[in-house]
């Protein structure tokens, strides 16, 4: 089961009422999807979902995993490989960018700068990559998280918005 946000995002690629630009609607169920940040929390869930749906997924990552790919529909590509050989992403139906420094760390001044810089740099890299492709993806999704709820040892903190009295 996916959190609502993930289910909505995955629905973009399987719901024919949402994905209308494709000339060949049968391809919706055999898509080629590239994902930056596919080894993170949300990206990993999306990769699993898309593989279970029968799609071909290319994960662009900083570090290639040591293990053998568990699926013939899954390929890992390093940022260096894709920047040197952008043709590896020719013909992708969708490109999703979720890459960036983890938020699961102490939010020191240095960490905050690294979080922001990682997102700015990644967006620029993805833009250059898409621009270099002859066959650009029909869908490009850019998403990143930057949130802090505060700190408390006594009570849970959530995104609940408080109304001003």
PDB file of N, CA and C in Angstrom, residues 4 10-11 15-16 24 26 36 39 53 59 87 91 96 117 136 158 160-161:
ATOM      1  N   UNK A   4      -0.814   8.272   0.036  1.00  0.00           N
ATOM      2  CA  UNK A   4      -1.627   8.939  -0.987  1.00  0.00           C
ATOM      3  C   UNK A   4      -0.787   9.631  -2.042  1.00  0.00           C
ATOM      4  N   UNK A  10       2.100   7.600  -8.973  1.00  0.00           N
ATOM      5  CA  UNK A  10       2.146   6.401  -9.803  1.00  0.00           C
ATOM      6  C   UNK A  10       0.954   6.354 -10.743  1.00  0.00           C
ATOM      7  N   UNK A  11      -0.174   6.884 -10.341  1.00  0.00           N
ATOM      8  CA  UNK A  11      -1.353   6.915 -11.192  1.00  0.00           C
ATOM      9  C   UNK A  11      -1.122   7.709 -12.468  1.00  0.00           C
ATOM     10  N   UNK A  15      -2.970   5.552 -15.423  1.00  0.00           N
ATOM     11  CA  UNK A  15      -4.358   5.955 -15.631  1.00  0.00           C
ATOM     12  C   UNK A  15      -4.511   6.613 -16.989  1.00  0.00           C
ATOM     13  N   UNK A  16      -5.212   5.991 -17.934  1.00  0.00           N
ATOM     14  CA  UNK A  16      -5.340   6.541 -19.282  1.00  0.00           C
ATOM     15  C   UNK A  16      -6.002   7.907 -19.305  1.00  0.00           C
ATOM     16  N   UNK A  24       0.214   5.934 -28.799  1.00  0.00           N
ATOM     17  CA  UNK A  24      -0.061   4.508 -28.740  1.00  0.00           C
ATOM     18  C   UNK A  24      -0.433   4.158 -27.307  1.00  0.00           C
ATOM     19  N   UNK A  26      -1.475   1.609 -25.886  1.00  0.00           N
ATOM     20  CA  UNK A  26      -1.035   0.318 -25.373  1.00  0.00           C
ATOM     21  C   UNK A  26       0.309   0.441 -24.669  1.00  0.00           C
ATOM     22  N   UNK A  36      15.706   9.520 -11.326  1.00  0.00           N
ATOM     23  CA  UNK A  36      16.854   9.996 -10.551  1.00  0.00           C
ATOM     24  C   UNK A  36      16.391   9.989  -9.095  1.00  0.00           C
ATOM     25  N   UNK A  39      16.812   5.220  -5.522  1.00  0.00           N
ATOM     26  CA  UNK A  39      17.258   4.389  -4.404  1.00  0.00           C
ATOM     27  C   UNK A  39      16.825   4.977  -3.067  1.00  0.00           C
ATOM     28  N   UNK A  53       4.285  -3.423 -12.207  1.00  0.00           N
ATOM     29  CA  UNK A  53       3.319  -3.110 -13.267  1.00  0.00           C
ATOM     30  C   UNK A  53       3.849  -3.509 -14.643  1.00  0.00           C
ATOM     31  N   UNK A  59      17.344   3.455 -13.274  1.00  0.00           N
ATOM     32  CA  UNK A  59      17.609   4.258 -12.085  1.00  0.00           C
ATOM     33  C   UNK A  59      18.945   4.964 -12.279  1.00  0.00           C
ATOM     34  N   UNK A  87      22.584   9.124 -24.721  1.00  0.00           N
ATOM     35  CA  UNK A  87      21.744   8.249 -25.555  1.00  0.00           C
ATOM     36  C   UNK A  87      21.168   7.077 -24.753  1.00  0.00           C
ATOM     37  N   UNK A  91      14.416   7.731 -25.874  1.00  0.00           N
ATOM     38  CA  UNK A  91      13.199   6.933 -25.984  1.00  0.00           C
ATOM     39  C   UNK A  91      12.475   6.678 -24.679  1.00  0.00           C
ATOM     40  N   UNK A  96      11.629  11.006 -14.050  1.00  0.00           N
ATOM     41  CA  UNK A  96      11.230  11.503 -12.740  1.00  0.00           C
ATOM     42  C   UNK A  96      12.491  11.843 -11.966  1.00  0.00           C
ATOM     43  N   UNK A 117      21.778  22.728  -2.109  1.00  0.00           N
ATOM     44  CA  UNK A 117      22.704  22.613  -3.236  1.00  0.00           C
ATOM     45  C   UNK A 117      22.458  21.339  -4.037  1.00  0.00           C
ATOM     46  N   UNK A 136      12.899  13.359 -26.523  1.00  0.00           N
ATOM     47  CA  UNK A 136      12.679  13.768 -25.140  1.00  0.00           C
ATOM     48  C   UNK A 136      11.494  13.000 -24.534  1.00  0.00           C
ATOM     49  N   UNK A 158       3.434  17.484  13.370  1.00  0.00           N
ATOM     50  CA  UNK A 158       2.859  17.136  12.073  1.00  0.00           C
ATOM     51  C   UNK A 158       2.718  18.384  11.214  1.00  0.00           C
ATOM     52  N   UNK A 160       0.009  19.825  10.483  1.00  0.00           N
ATOM     53  CA  UNK A 160      -1.264  20.479  10.785  1.00  0.00           C
ATOM     54  C   UNK A 160      -1.048  21.978  10.827  1.00  0.00           C
ATOM     55  N   UNK A 161      -1.893  22.702  10.091  1.00  0.00           N
ATOM     56  CA  UNK A 161      -1.807  24.161  10.062  1.00  0.00           C
ATOM     57  C   UNK A 161      -2.696  24.716  11.149  1.00  0.00           C
TER      58      UNK A 161
END
